[in-house]
Amino acid sequence: MRQAEFGSTGACVRWTEAAGGGPARVYLHGLGSASAVYHAHIAAASALADRRSLFIDLPGHGISDRPLDFGYTLEEHADAVAAALHSAGVKGAEIVGHSMGGAVAIVLAARRPELVSSLVLAEANLDPDPPRTAGSSGIASYTEEGFVHGGGFTETLQRVGPFWRATMRLADPTALHRSAVGLVRGTRPTMRRMLAELAIPRTYLMGELSGELADREGLEASGVAVETVPGAGHNMMFDNPAAFVTAVAGQSLLPS
C-alpha cells in the first residue's frame, strides 16, 4: 500500500500496486466502489499482467481518507489522483475508469495531460443531470443531512444490489453524497465535451445489456472508439471479464 497527501489538511489518497513494466496502467473505480475489488482480477489476466498496475481508491472510498472539509467534486477527485500519480512517479499513464472513475479520468486528462496517455472508459458519466434511475441521482436526491443522518444512506444500501452494497457500505456517507452531487452537477465544459476534445487514444465501453449510448455518433466522430461488451451490464468487469480484458488490452495497441 502507498499513499500521498491531497487537499489542505494532510489527508491521504491510497492505492495498492502490482509490479510490471510501463507505461503504468491506473484503475479508477466508480461511486461507492473500490479499485482493487473491481479491477485486480482484470489486471492479473495474462494479456495485462506485464504492466505496472495501480489501484487507486478515490477520497472517501476504500482505503483512502475521508476528510469532512473536502468537496468531493470531480475536479477535486482528479487532483487527488494527480497527487497519487506524482508521488508514484507516474506520467503518461493508461487510465481505466469505471463509471464515476471514468468521469474523474476525463477531468484528469483535460487538466493534467502529461499524466495521461490513453483512456478506457467503462460507462463513464459524460453528462450532468443523469436520469433518476442512475445511482448518483438517487443519492443526490437527498439533502446531505438527510443522507448522512436521516436514513438516506441506510435506505440506499438496502436498495442497491449485493455487489455494490459490499463496497458502498465501506464508503464515507458524507463523501458518497458529495461525490454523487458532483456527478449530477457535472463539469463545465461537460465531461462529454472534454472527452471529445482530447487528442489521446480513447475507448468508451458500453455493456450490451445497458441500452443505447447517447450521441454515440458524436463521440465516434470526435475519434472516440465505442465498443460494446457482450453479455454485460454496467459492471462489465464482473459480467464478462474476458471481453473487458480484451478491450483494455486493445487500447494499448492503438497508436498515440
Coordinates of N, CA and C in Angstrom, one line a residue:
M1 N 0.8 -1.2 0.0 CA 0.0 0.0 0.0 C 0.9 1.2 0.0
R2 N 0.4 2.3 -0.8 CA 1.2 3.5 -0.8 C 0.2 4.6 -0.6
Q3 N 0.7 5.8 -0.3 CA -0.2 7.0 0.0 C 0.4 8.3 -0.4
A4 N -0.4 9.3 -0.6 CA 0.0 10.6 -1.0 C -1.0 11.6 -0.4
E5 N -0.5 12.7 0.1 CA -1.4 13.7 0.6 C -2.2 14.4 -0.5
F6 N -3.4 14.8 -0.2 CA -4.2 15.6 -1.1 C -5.0 16.6 -0.2
G7 N -5.5 17.7 -0.9 CA -6.2 18.7 -0.1 C -5.3 19.5 0.7
S8 N -5.9 20.2 1.7 CA -5.1 21.1 2.5 C -4.9 20.7 4.0
T9 N -5.4 19.5 4.4 CA -5.3 19.2 5.8 C -4.6 17.9 6.1
G10 N -3.8 17.4 5.1 CA -2.9 16.3 5.3 C -3.6 14.9 5.1
A11 N -4.8 14.9 4.6 CA -5.5 13.7 4.3 C -4.7 12.9 3.1
C12 N -4.9 11.6 3.1 CA -4.1 10.8 2.1 C -5.0 10.0 1.2
V13 N -4.7 10.0 -0.1 CA -5.3 9.1 -1.0 C -4.3 7.9 -1.1
R14 N -4.9 6.7 -1.1 CA -4.1 5.4 -1.0 C -4.4 4.5 -2.2
W15 N -3.4 3.7 -2.5 CA -3.5 2.7 -3.6 C -2.6 1.5 -3.3
T16 N -2.9 0.4 -4.0 CA -2.1 -0.7 -4.0 C -1.5 -0.9 -5.4
E17 N -0.4 -1.6 -5.5 CA 0.2 -1.8 -6.8 C 0.6 -3.2 -7.1
A18 N 0.6 -3.5 -8.4 CA 1.2 -4.8 -8.9 C 2.4 -4.4 -9.8
A19 N 3.5 -5.0 -9.6 CA 4.7 -4.7 -10.3 C 4.6 -5.0 -11.8
G20 N 5.4 -4.3 -12.6 CA 5.4 -4.6 -14.0 C 6.1 -3.5 -14.8
G21 N 6.0 -3.6 -16.1 CA 6.7 -2.5 -16.9 C 5.8 -1.4 -17.2
G22 N 6.2 -0.4 -18.0 CA 5.5 0.8 -18.3 C 5.0 0.8 -19.7
P23 N 4.1 1.8 -20.0 CA 3.6 2.8 -19.1 C 2.7 2.2 -18.1
A24 N 2.6 2.8 -16.9 CA 1.7 2.3 -15.9 C 0.2 2.3 -16.3
R25 N -0.5 1.3 -15.8 CA -1.9 1.3 -16.1 C -2.6 1.6 -14.7
V26 N -3.5 2.6 -14.7 CA -4.1 3.0 -13.5 C -5.6 2.8 -13.5
Y27 N -6.2 2.1 -12.5 CA -7.6 1.7 -12.4 C -8.3 2.6 -11.4
L28 N -9.4 3.2 -11.9 CA -10.2 4.1 -11.0 C -11.6 3.5 -11.0
H29 N -12.1 3.4 -9.8 CA -13.4 2.8 -9.5 C -14.6 3.8 -9.6
G30 N -15.8 3.3 -9.6 CA -17.0 4.1 -9.6 C -17.5 4.5 -8.2
L31 N -18.6 5.3 -8.2 CA -19.1 5.8 -7.0 C -19.5 4.7 -6.0
G32 N -19.0 4.8 -4.8 CA -19.3 3.8 -3.8 C -18.6 2.5 -4.0
S33 N -17.5 2.5 -4.7 CA -16.8 1.2 -5.0 C -15.3 1.3 -4.5
A34 N -14.5 0.4 -5.0 CA -13.1 0.3 -4.6 C -12.3 -0.3 -5.8
S35 N -11.1 0.2 -6.0 CA -10.5 -0.1 -7.3 C -10.0 -1.6 -7.3
A36 N -9.3 -2.1 -6.3 CA -8.8 -3.4 -6.3 C -9.9 -4.4 -6.4
V37 N -11.0 -4.2 -5.7 CA -12.1 -5.1 -5.8 C -12.7 -5.3 -7.2
Y38 N -12.8 -4.2 -7.9 CA -13.3 -4.2 -9.3 C -12.3 -4.5 -10.4
H39 N -11.0 -4.4 -10.1 CA -10.1 -4.5 -11.2 C -8.9 -5.4 -11.0
A40 N -8.6 -5.9 -9.8 CA -7.4 -6.7 -9.6 C -7.5 -7.9 -10.4
H41 N -8.6 -8.6 -10.6 CA -8.7 -9.8 -11.4 C -8.5 -9.5 -12.9
I42 N -8.8 -8.2 -13.3 CA -8.6 -7.8 -14.7 C -7.1 -7.6 -14.9
A43 N -6.5 -6.9 -14.0 CA -5.0 -6.6 -14.2 C -4.2 -7.9 -14.1
A44 N -4.7 -8.9 -13.5 CA -4.0 -10.2 -13.3 C -4.1 -11.1 -14.6
A45 N -5.0 -10.8 -15.5 CA -5.1 -11.6 -16.7 C -3.8 -11.5 -17.5
S46 N -3.5 -12.6 -18.2 CA -2.3 -12.7 -18.9 C -2.0 -11.6 -19.9
A47 N -3.1 -11.1 -20.5 CA -2.9 -10.0 -21.5 C -2.5 -8.7 -20.9
L48 N -2.7 -8.5 -19.6 CA -2.4 -7.3 -18.9 C -1.4 -7.3 -17.8
A49 N -1.0 -8.5 -17.4 CA -0.3 -8.7 -16.2 C 1.2 -8.2 -16.2
D50 N 1.7 -7.9 -17.4 CA 3.1 -7.5 -17.5 C 3.2 -6.0 -17.3
R51 N 2.1 -5.3 -17.0 CA 2.2 -3.9 -16.8 C 2.1 -3.5 -15.4
R52 N 2.9 -2.5 -15.0 CA 2.7 -1.9 -13.6 C 1.3 -1.4 -13.5
S53 N 0.6 -1.8 -12.4 CA -0.8 -1.5 -12.2 C -1.0 -0.8 -10.9
L54 N -1.8 0.3 -10.9 CA -2.1 1.0 -9.7 C -3.6 1.0 -9.5
F55 N -4.0 0.6 -8.3 CA -5.5 0.5 -8.0 C -5.7 1.6 -6.9
I56 N -6.2 2.8 -7.4 CA -6.3 3.9 -6.6 C -7.8 4.0 -6.1
D57 N -7.9 4.2 -4.7 CA -9.2 4.4 -4.1 C -9.4 5.9 -4.0
L58 N -10.5 6.4 -4.6 CA -10.7 7.9 -4.6 C -11.0 8.3 -3.1
P59 N -10.8 9.6 -2.8 CA -11.1 10.1 -1.5 C -12.5 9.7 -1.0
G60 N -12.6 9.3 0.2 CA -13.8 8.9 0.8 C -14.2 7.5 0.6
H61 N -13.4 6.8 -0.2 CA -13.7 5.4 -0.6 C -12.6 4.5 -0.2
G62 N -13.0 3.2 0.0 CA -11.9 2.2 0.2 C -11.0 2.5 1.3
I63 N -9.7 2.4 1.0 CA -8.6 2.7 2.0 C -8.1 4.1 2.1
S64 N -8.7 5.0 1.2 CA -8.3 6.4 1.3 C -9.0 7.1 2.4
D65 N -8.4 8.3 2.8 CA -9.0 9.1 3.9 C -10.3 9.7 3.4
R66 N -11.1 10.2 4.3 CA -12.4 10.8 4.1 C -12.6 12.1 4.8
P67 N -11.8 13.1 4.5 CA -11.9 14.4 5.2 C -13.2 15.1 5.1
L68 N -13.8 15.6 6.1 CA -15.1 16.3 6.1 C -15.0 17.7 5.5
D69 N -13.7 18.3 5.4 CA -13.6 19.6 4.8 C -13.3 19.5 3.3
F70 N -13.5 18.4 2.7 CA -13.2 18.2 1.2 C -14.5 18.2 0.5
G71 N -14.5 18.8 -0.8 CA -15.7 19.0 -1.5 C -16.2 17.8 -2.3
Y72 N -15.2 16.9 -2.7 CA -15.5 15.7 -3.4 C -16.1 15.9 -4.8
T73 N -15.8 17.1 -5.4 CA -16.2 17.3 -6.8 C -15.3 16.5 -7.7
L74 N -15.7 16.4 -9.0 CA -14.9 15.6 -9.9 C -13.5 16.2 -10.1
E75 N -13.5 17.6 -10.0 CA -12.2 18.2 -10.2 C -11.3 17.9 -9.0
E76 N -11.9 17.9 -7.8 CA -11.1 17.6 -6.6 C -10.6 16.1 -6.5
H77 N -11.5 15.2 -7.0 CA -11.1 13.8 -7.1 C -9.9 13.7 -8.1
A78 N -10.0 14.4 -9.2 CA -9.0 14.3 -10.2 C -7.6 14.9 -9.6
D79 N -7.7 15.9 -8.9 CA -6.5 16.5 -8.2 C -5.9 15.5 -7.3
A80 N -6.7 14.7 -6.5 CA -6.2 13.7 -5.6 C -5.5 12.6 -6.4
V81 N -6.1 12.2 -7.5 CA -5.4 11.2 -8.3 C -4.1 11.7 -8.8
A82 N -4.1 12.9 -9.3 CA -2.8 13.5 -9.7 C -1.8 13.5 -8.6
A83 N -2.2 13.8 -7.4 CA -1.2 13.7 -6.3 C -0.7 12.3 -6.1
A84 N -1.5 11.3 -6.3 CA -1.1 9.9 -6.2 C -0.1 9.6 -7.3
L85 N -0.4 10.0 -8.5 CA 0.5 9.7 -9.6 C 1.8 10.4 -9.5
H86 N 1.8 11.6 -9.0 CA 3.0 12.4 -8.8 C 3.9 11.7 -7.8
S87 N 3.3 11.2 -6.7 CA 4.0 10.5 -5.6 C 4.6 9.2 -6.2
A88 N 3.8 8.5 -7.0 CA 4.2 7.2 -7.6 C 5.2 7.4 -8.7
G89 N 5.5 8.6 -9.1 CA 6.4 8.8 -10.3 C 5.9 8.4 -11.6
V90 N 4.6 8.5 -11.7 CA 3.9 8.1 -13.0 C 3.5 9.3 -13.8
K91 N 3.9 9.2 -15.1 CA 3.4 10.1 -16.2 C 3.0 9.2 -17.3
G92 N 2.1 9.8 -18.2 CA 1.7 9.1 -19.4 C 1.0 7.8 -19.1
A93 N 0.2 7.8 -18.1 CA -0.5 6.5 -17.7 C -1.6 6.2 -18.6
E94 N -1.9 4.9 -18.7 CA -3.1 4.4 -19.3 C -4.2 4.3 -18.2
I95 N -5.2 5.1 -18.3 CA -6.2 5.1 -17.2 C -7.4 4.3 -17.7
V96 N -7.8 3.4 -16.8 CA -9.0 2.6 -16.9 C -10.0 3.1 -15.9
G97 N -11.1 3.7 -16.3 CA -12.0 4.3 -15.3 C -13.4 3.8 -15.5
H98 N -14.0 3.3 -14.4 CA -15.4 2.8 -14.4 C -16.3 3.8 -13.9
S99 N -17.4 4.1 -14.6 CA -18.5 4.9 -14.1 C -17.9 6.3 -13.6
M100 N -18.1 6.6 -12.3 CA -17.6 7.9 -11.8 C -16.1 8.0 -12.0
G101 N -15.4 6.9 -11.9 CA -13.9 6.8 -12.1 C -13.6 7.3 -13.5
G102 N -14.4 6.9 -14.5 CA -14.2 7.4 -15.9 C -14.4 8.9 -16.0
A103 N -15.4 9.4 -15.3 CA -15.5 10.9 -15.4 C -14.3 11.6 -14.7
V104 N -13.8 11.1 -13.6 CA -12.6 11.6 -13.0 C -11.4 11.5 -13.9
A105 N -11.3 10.4 -14.6 CA -10.2 10.2 -15.6 C -10.3 11.3 -16.7
I106 N -11.5 11.6 -17.2 CA -11.6 12.6 -18.2 C -11.1 13.9 -17.7
V107 N -11.6 14.3 -16.5 CA -11.2 15.6 -16.0 C -9.7 15.6 -15.7
L108 N -9.1 14.5 -15.3 CA -7.7 14.4 -15.0 C -6.9 14.6 -16.4
A109 N -7.4 14.0 -17.4 CA -6.7 14.1 -18.7 C -6.8 15.5 -19.3
A110 N -7.9 16.2 -19.0 CA -8.0 17.5 -19.5 C -7.2 18.5 -18.7
R111 N -7.1 18.3 -17.4 CA -6.4 19.2 -16.5 C -4.9 19.0 -16.4
R112 N -4.5 17.7 -16.5 CA -3.1 17.3 -16.4 C -2.7 16.4 -17.5
P113 N -2.6 16.9 -18.7 CA -2.4 16.0 -19.9 C -1.1 15.2 -19.9
E114 N -0.1 15.7 -19.1 CA 1.1 15.0 -19.1 C 1.0 13.7 -18.3
L115 N 0.0 13.5 -17.5 CA -0.2 12.3 -16.7 C -0.9 11.2 -17.4
V116 N -1.6 11.5 -18.5 CA -2.5 10.5 -19.1 C -2.1 10.3 -20.6
S117 N -1.9 9.1 -21.0 CA -1.6 8.8 -22.4 C -2.8 8.2 -23.1
S118 N -3.7 7.6 -22.4 CA -4.9 7.0 -23.1 C -5.9 6.7 -22.0
L119 N -7.2 6.5 -22.5 CA -8.3 6.3 -21.6 C -9.1 5.1 -22.1
V120 N -9.5 4.3 -21.2 CA -10.5 3.3 -21.4 C -11.6 3.6 -20.4
L121 N -12.8 3.9 -20.9 CA -13.9 4.4 -20.0 C -15.0 3.4 -20.0
A122 N -15.3 2.8 -18.9 CA -16.4 1.8 -18.8 C -17.6 2.5 -18.3
E123 N -18.5 2.8 -19.3 CA -19.8 3.5 -19.0 C -19.5 4.7 -18.0
A124 N -18.6 5.5 -18.4 CA -18.3 6.7 -17.6 C -19.4 7.7 -17.7
N125 N -19.6 8.5 -16.7 CA -20.6 9.6 -16.7 C -20.0 10.7 -17.6
L126 N -20.9 11.1 -18.6 CA -20.5 12.1 -19.6 C -21.3 13.4 -19.5
D127 N -22.5 13.3 -18.9 CA -23.4 14.5 -18.9 C -23.9 14.8 -17.5
P128 N -24.2 16.0 -17.3 CA -24.8 16.4 -16.0 C -26.3 15.9 -16.0
D129 N -26.9 15.9 -14.8 CA -28.3 15.6 -14.6 C -28.7 14.3 -15.3
P130 N -28.1 13.2 -14.9 CA -28.4 11.9 -15.4 C -29.8 11.5 -15.0
P131 N -30.4 10.5 -15.6 CA -31.8 10.1 -15.3 C -31.9 9.7 -13.8
R132 N -33.1 9.8 -13.3 CA -33.4 9.5 -11.9 C -33.0 8.0 -11.5
T133 N -33.0 7.2 -12.5 CA -32.6 5.8 -12.3 C -31.2 5.6 -12.0
A134 N -30.3 6.5 -12.3 CA -28.9 6.4 -12.0 C -28.6 6.4 -10.5
G135 N -27.6 5.7 -10.1 CA -27.3 5.6 -8.7 C -27.0 7.0 -8.1
S136 N -26.2 7.8 -8.8 CA -25.8 9.1 -8.3 C -27.0 10.0 -8.1
S137 N -28.0 9.9 -9.0 CA -29.2 10.8 -8.9 C -30.0 10.4 -7.7
G138 N -30.1 9.1 -7.4 CA -30.8 8.7 -6.3 C -30.2 9.2 -5.0
I139 N -28.9 9.1 -4.9 CA -28.2 9.6 -3.7 C -28.3 11.1 -3.6
A140 N -28.1 11.8 -4.7 CA -28.1 13.2 -4.7 C -29.5 13.8 -4.4
S141 N -30.5 13.0 -4.6 CA -31.9 13.5 -4.3 C -32.1 13.8 -2.8
Y142 N -31.3 13.2 -2.0 CA -31.4 13.5 -0.5 C -30.6 14.8 -0.3
T143 N -31.0 15.5 0.8 CA -30.0 16.5 1.3 C -28.9 15.8 2.0
E144 N -27.8 16.5 2.1 CA -26.6 15.9 2.8 C -27.0 15.4 4.2
E145 N -27.7 16.3 4.9 CA -28.1 15.9 6.3 C -29.1 14.7 6.3
G146 N -30.0 14.6 5.3 CA -30.9 13.5 5.2 C -30.2 12.2 4.8
F147 N -29.2 12.3 4.0 CA -28.5 11.1 3.6 C -27.6 10.6 4.7
V148 N -26.9 11.5 5.3 CA -25.9 11.1 6.3 C -26.5 10.7 7.6
H149 N -27.5 11.5 8.1 CA -28.0 11.3 9.4 C -29.5 11.0 9.4
G150 N -30.2 11.1 8.3 CA -31.6 11.0 8.3 C -32.1 9.6 7.7
G151 N -31.2 8.7 7.5 CA -31.6 7.4 7.0 C -31.4 7.2 5.5
G152 N -30.9 8.2 4.8 CA -30.7 8.0 3.3 C -29.7 7.0 3.0
F153 N -28.6 7.0 3.7 CA -27.5 6.0 3.5 C -28.0 4.6 3.7
T154 N -28.7 4.4 4.8 CA -29.3 3.1 5.1 C -30.3 2.6 4.0
E155 N -31.1 3.5 3.6 CA -32.1 3.2 2.6 C -31.4 2.9 1.3
T156 N -30.4 3.6 0.9 CA -29.6 3.3 -0.3 C -29.0 2.0 -0.3
L157 N -28.4 1.6 0.9 CA -27.7 0.3 1.0 C -28.8 -0.8 0.8
Q158 N -30.0 -0.6 1.3 CA -31.0 -1.6 1.2 C -31.5 -1.7 -0.3
R159 N -31.4 -0.6 -1.0 CA -31.9 -0.6 -2.4 C -31.0 -1.2 -3.4
V160 N -29.7 -1.0 -3.2 CA -28.7 -1.4 -4.3 C -28.5 -2.9 -4.2
G161 N -27.8 -3.4 -5.2 CA -27.5 -4.9 -5.3 C -26.4 -5.3 -4.4
P162 N -26.2 -6.6 -4.2 CA -25.2 -7.0 -3.2 C -23.8 -6.7 -3.6
F163 N -23.4 -6.6 -4.8 CA -22.0 -6.3 -5.2 C -21.7 -4.8 -4.8
W164 N -22.6 -3.9 -5.2 CA -22.4 -2.5 -4.9 C -22.5 -2.3 -3.4
R165 N -23.4 -3.0 -2.7 CA -23.6 -2.8 -1.3 C -22.3 -3.2 -0.6
A166 N -21.6 -4.2 -1.1 CA -20.4 -4.7 -0.4 C -19.3 -3.6 -0.3
T167 N -19.2 -2.8 -1.3 CA -18.2 -1.7 -1.2 C -18.8 -0.4 -0.8
M168 N -20.0 -0.1 -1.1 CA -20.6 1.1 -0.7 C -20.7 1.3 0.8
R169 N -20.9 0.2 1.5 CA -21.0 0.3 3.0 C -19.7 0.7 3.6
L170 N -18.6 0.6 2.8 CA -17.3 1.0 3.3 C -17.0 2.4 3.0
A171 N -17.7 3.0 2.2 CA -17.5 4.4 1.8 C -18.1 5.4 2.9
D172 N -17.5 6.5 3.0 CA -17.9 7.5 4.0 C -19.2 8.1 3.5
P173 N -20.3 8.1 4.3 CA -21.6 8.7 3.8 C -21.5 10.1 3.3
T174 N -20.8 11.0 4.0 CA -20.7 12.4 3.5 C -19.9 12.4 2.2
A175 N -18.8 11.7 2.1 CA -18.1 11.6 0.8 C -18.9 11.1 -0.3
L176 N -19.7 10.0 0.0 CA -20.6 9.4 -1.0 C -21.6 10.4 -1.5
H177 N -22.3 11.1 -0.6 CA -23.3 12.1 -1.0 C -22.7 13.2 -1.8
R178 N -21.6 13.8 -1.4 CA -20.9 14.9 -2.1 C -20.4 14.5 -3.4
S179 N -19.9 13.3 -3.5 CA -19.4 12.8 -4.8 C -20.6 12.6 -5.8
A180 N -21.7 12.1 -5.3 CA -22.9 11.9 -6.1 C -23.4 13.3 -6.6
V181 N -23.5 14.3 -5.7 CA -23.9 15.6 -6.1 C -23.0 16.2 -7.2
G182 N -21.7 15.9 -7.0 CA -20.7 16.4 -8.0 C -20.9 15.7 -9.4
L183 N -21.3 14.5 -9.4 CA -21.6 13.8 -10.6 C -22.8 14.3 -11.3
V184 N -23.9 14.6 -10.5 CA -25.1 15.1 -11.0 C -24.9 16.5 -11.6
R185 N -24.1 17.3 -10.9 CA -23.8 18.7 -11.3 C -22.9 18.6 -12.6
G186 N -22.0 17.7 -12.7 CA -21.1 17.6 -13.8 C -20.1 18.7 -13.8
T187 N -19.5 18.9 -15.0 CA -18.4 19.9 -15.1 C -18.8 20.9 -16.2
R188 N -18.1 22.0 -16.2 CA -18.2 23.0 -17.3 C -16.8 23.3 -17.9
P189 N -16.5 22.9 -19.1 CA -17.4 22.2 -20.1 C -17.7 20.8 -19.6
T190 N -18.7 20.2 -20.2 CA -19.1 18.9 -19.7 C -18.0 17.8 -20.0
M191 N -18.2 16.7 -19.2 CA -17.2 15.6 -19.4 C -17.2 15.1 -20.9
R192 N -18.4 15.1 -21.5 CA -18.5 14.7 -22.9 C -17.7 15.6 -23.8
R193 N -17.8 16.9 -23.6 CA -17.1 17.8 -24.4 C -15.6 17.7 -24.2
M194 N -15.2 17.6 -22.9 CA -13.8 17.4 -22.7 C -13.2 16.1 -23.3
L195 N -14.0 15.1 -23.2 CA -13.6 13.8 -23.9 C -13.4 14.0 -25.4
A196 N -14.4 14.6 -26.0 CA -14.3 14.8 -27.4 C -13.1 15.6 -27.9
E197 N -12.7 16.5 -27.0 CA -11.6 17.5 -27.4 C -10.2 16.9 -27.1
L198 N -10.1 15.8 -26.4 CA -8.8 15.2 -26.1 C -8.2 14.6 -27.3
A199 N -6.9 14.7 -27.4 CA -6.2 14.2 -28.6 C -5.5 12.8 -28.4
I200 N -5.7 12.2 -27.2 CA -5.1 10.9 -26.9 C -6.1 9.8 -27.3
P201 N -5.6 8.5 -27.5 CA -6.5 7.4 -27.7 C -7.5 7.3 -26.6
R202 N -8.7 7.1 -27.0 CA -9.9 7.0 -26.1 C -10.8 5.9 -26.5
T203 N -11.2 5.0 -25.6 CA -12.1 3.9 -25.9 C -13.3 4.1 -24.9
Y204 N -14.5 4.0 -25.3 CA -15.6 4.0 -24.4 C -16.3 2.7 -24.6
L205 N -16.5 2.0 -23.4 CA -17.1 0.7 -23.4 C -18.6 0.8 -22.9
M206 N -19.5 0.1 -23.6 CA -20.9 0.0 -23.1 C -21.2 -1.5 -22.9
G207 N -21.9 -1.8 -21.9 CA -22.4 -3.1 -21.7 C -23.5 -3.4 -22.6
E208 N -23.6 -4.5 -23.2 CA -24.7 -4.9 -24.2 C -26.0 -4.8 -23.5
L209 N -26.1 -5.0 -22.2 CA -27.4 -5.0 -21.5 C -27.8 -3.7 -21.0
S210 N -26.9 -2.7 -21.2 CA -27.2 -1.3 -20.6 C -28.0 -0.4 -21.5
G211 N -28.3 -0.8 -22.7 CA -29.1 0.1 -23.6 C -28.2 0.9 -24.5
E212 N -28.7 1.9 -25.1 CA -28.0 2.7 -26.1 C -27.2 3.8 -25.4
L213 N -26.1 4.1 -26.0 CA -25.2 5.3 -25.6 C -25.7 6.5 -26.3
A214 N -26.0 7.6 -25.5 CA -26.5 8.8 -26.0 C -25.4 9.4 -27.0
D215 N -25.8 9.9 -28.1 CA -24.9 10.5 -29.1 C -23.7 9.7 -29.3
R216 N -23.8 8.4 -29.6 CA -22.7 7.6 -29.9 C -22.0 8.1 -31.2
E217 N -22.8 8.5 -32.1 CA -22.2 9.0 -33.4 C -21.3 10.2 -33.2
G218 N -21.7 11.1 -32.3 CA -20.9 12.3 -32.0 C -19.6 11.9 -31.3
L219 N -19.6 11.0 -30.4 CA -18.4 10.5 -29.8 C -17.4 9.9 -30.9
E220 N -18.0 9.1 -31.7 CA -17.2 8.4 -32.7 C -16.6 9.4 -33.7
A221 N -17.4 10.4 -34.0 CA -16.9 11.5 -34.9 C -15.7 12.2 -34.4
S222 N -15.7 12.3 -33.0 CA -14.6 13.0 -32.4 C -13.3 12.1 -32.2
G223 N -13.4 10.9 -32.6 CA -12.3 10.0 -32.5 C -12.3 9.0 -31.4
V224 N -13.4 9.0 -30.6 CA -13.6 8.0 -29.5 C -14.0 6.7 -30.1
A225 N -13.3 5.6 -29.8 CA -13.7 4.3 -30.2 C -14.7 3.8 -29.3
V226 N -15.9 3.5 -29.7 CA -17.0 3.0 -28.9 C -17.2 1.5 -29.1
E227 N -17.1 0.7 -28.1 CA -17.2 -0.7 -28.2 C -18.3 -1.3 -27.2
T228 N -18.9 -2.3 -27.6 CA -19.9 -3.0 -26.8 C -19.3 -4.3 -26.2
V229 N -19.5 -4.4 -24.9 CA -19.0 -5.6 -24.2 C -20.2 -6.6 -24.2
P230 N -20.1 -7.7 -24.9 CA -21.3 -8.6 -25.0 C -21.7 -9.2 -23.6
G231 N -23.0 -9.5 -23.5 CA -23.4 -10.2 -22.3 C -23.2 -9.5 -21.0
A232 N -23.0 -8.2 -21.0 CA -22.6 -7.4 -19.8 C -23.5 -6.2 -19.6
G233 N -23.6 -5.8 -18.3 CA -24.3 -4.6 -18.0 C -23.2 -3.6 -17.5
H234 N -23.6 -2.8 -16.5 CA -22.8 -1.7 -16.1 C -21.5 -2.2 -15.4
N235 N -21.6 -3.3 -14.7 CA -20.4 -3.9 -14.1 C -19.8 -5.0 -15.0
M236 N -19.3 -4.5 -16.1 CA -18.8 -5.4 -17.2 C -17.6 -6.2 -16.8
M237 N -16.8 -5.7 -15.9 CA -15.6 -6.4 -15.4 C -16.0 -7.6 -14.6
F238 N -17.2 -7.7 -14.1 CA -17.7 -8.9 -13.4 C -18.5 -9.8 -14.4
D239 N -19.4 -9.1 -15.2 CA -20.3 -9.8 -16.1 C -19.6 -10.6 -17.2
N240 N -18.5 -9.9 -17.8 CA -17.8 -10.6 -18.9 C -16.3 -10.2 -18.8
P241 N -15.6 -10.7 -17.8 CA -14.2 -10.2 -17.6 C -13.3 -10.5 -18.8
A242 N -13.5 -11.6 -19.5 CA -12.6 -11.9 -20.6 C -12.8 -10.8 -21.7
A243 N -14.0 -10.4 -22.0 CA -14.2 -9.4 -23.0 C -13.7 -8.0 -22.5
F244 N -13.8 -7.7 -21.2 CA -13.3 -6.5 -20.7 C -11.8 -6.4 -20.8
V245 N -11.1 -7.5 -20.5 CA -9.7 -7.6 -20.6 C -9.3 -7.4 -22.0
T246 N -10.0 -8.0 -23.0 CA -9.6 -7.8 -24.4 C -9.7 -6.3 -24.8
A247 N -10.8 -5.6 -24.3 CA -11.0 -4.2 -24.6 C -9.9 -3.4 -24.1
V248 N -9.5 -3.6 -22.8 CA -8.4 -2.9 -22.2 C -7.1 -3.1 -22.9
A249 N -6.8 -4.4 -23.2 CA -5.6 -4.7 -23.9 C -5.5 -4.1 -25.2
G250 N -6.7 -4.0 -25.9 CA -6.7 -3.5 -27.3 C -6.4 -2.0 -27.3
Q251 N -6.8 -1.3 -26.2 CA -6.4 0.2 -26.2 C -4.9 0.4 -26.2
S252 N -4.2 -0.5 -25.6 CA -2.7 -0.3 -25.6 C -2.1 -0.5 -26.9
L253 N -2.8 -1.1 -27.9 CA -2.3 -1.3 -29.2 C -2.6 -0.2 -30.2
L254 N -3.5 0.8 -29.7 CA -3.8 1.9 -30.6 C -2.7 2.9 -30.7
P255 N -2.5 3.5 -31.9 CA -1.4 4.5 -32.0 C -1.8 5.7 -31.2
S256 N -0.8 6.3 -30.6 CA -1.0 7.5 -29.8 C -0.8 8.8 -30.6

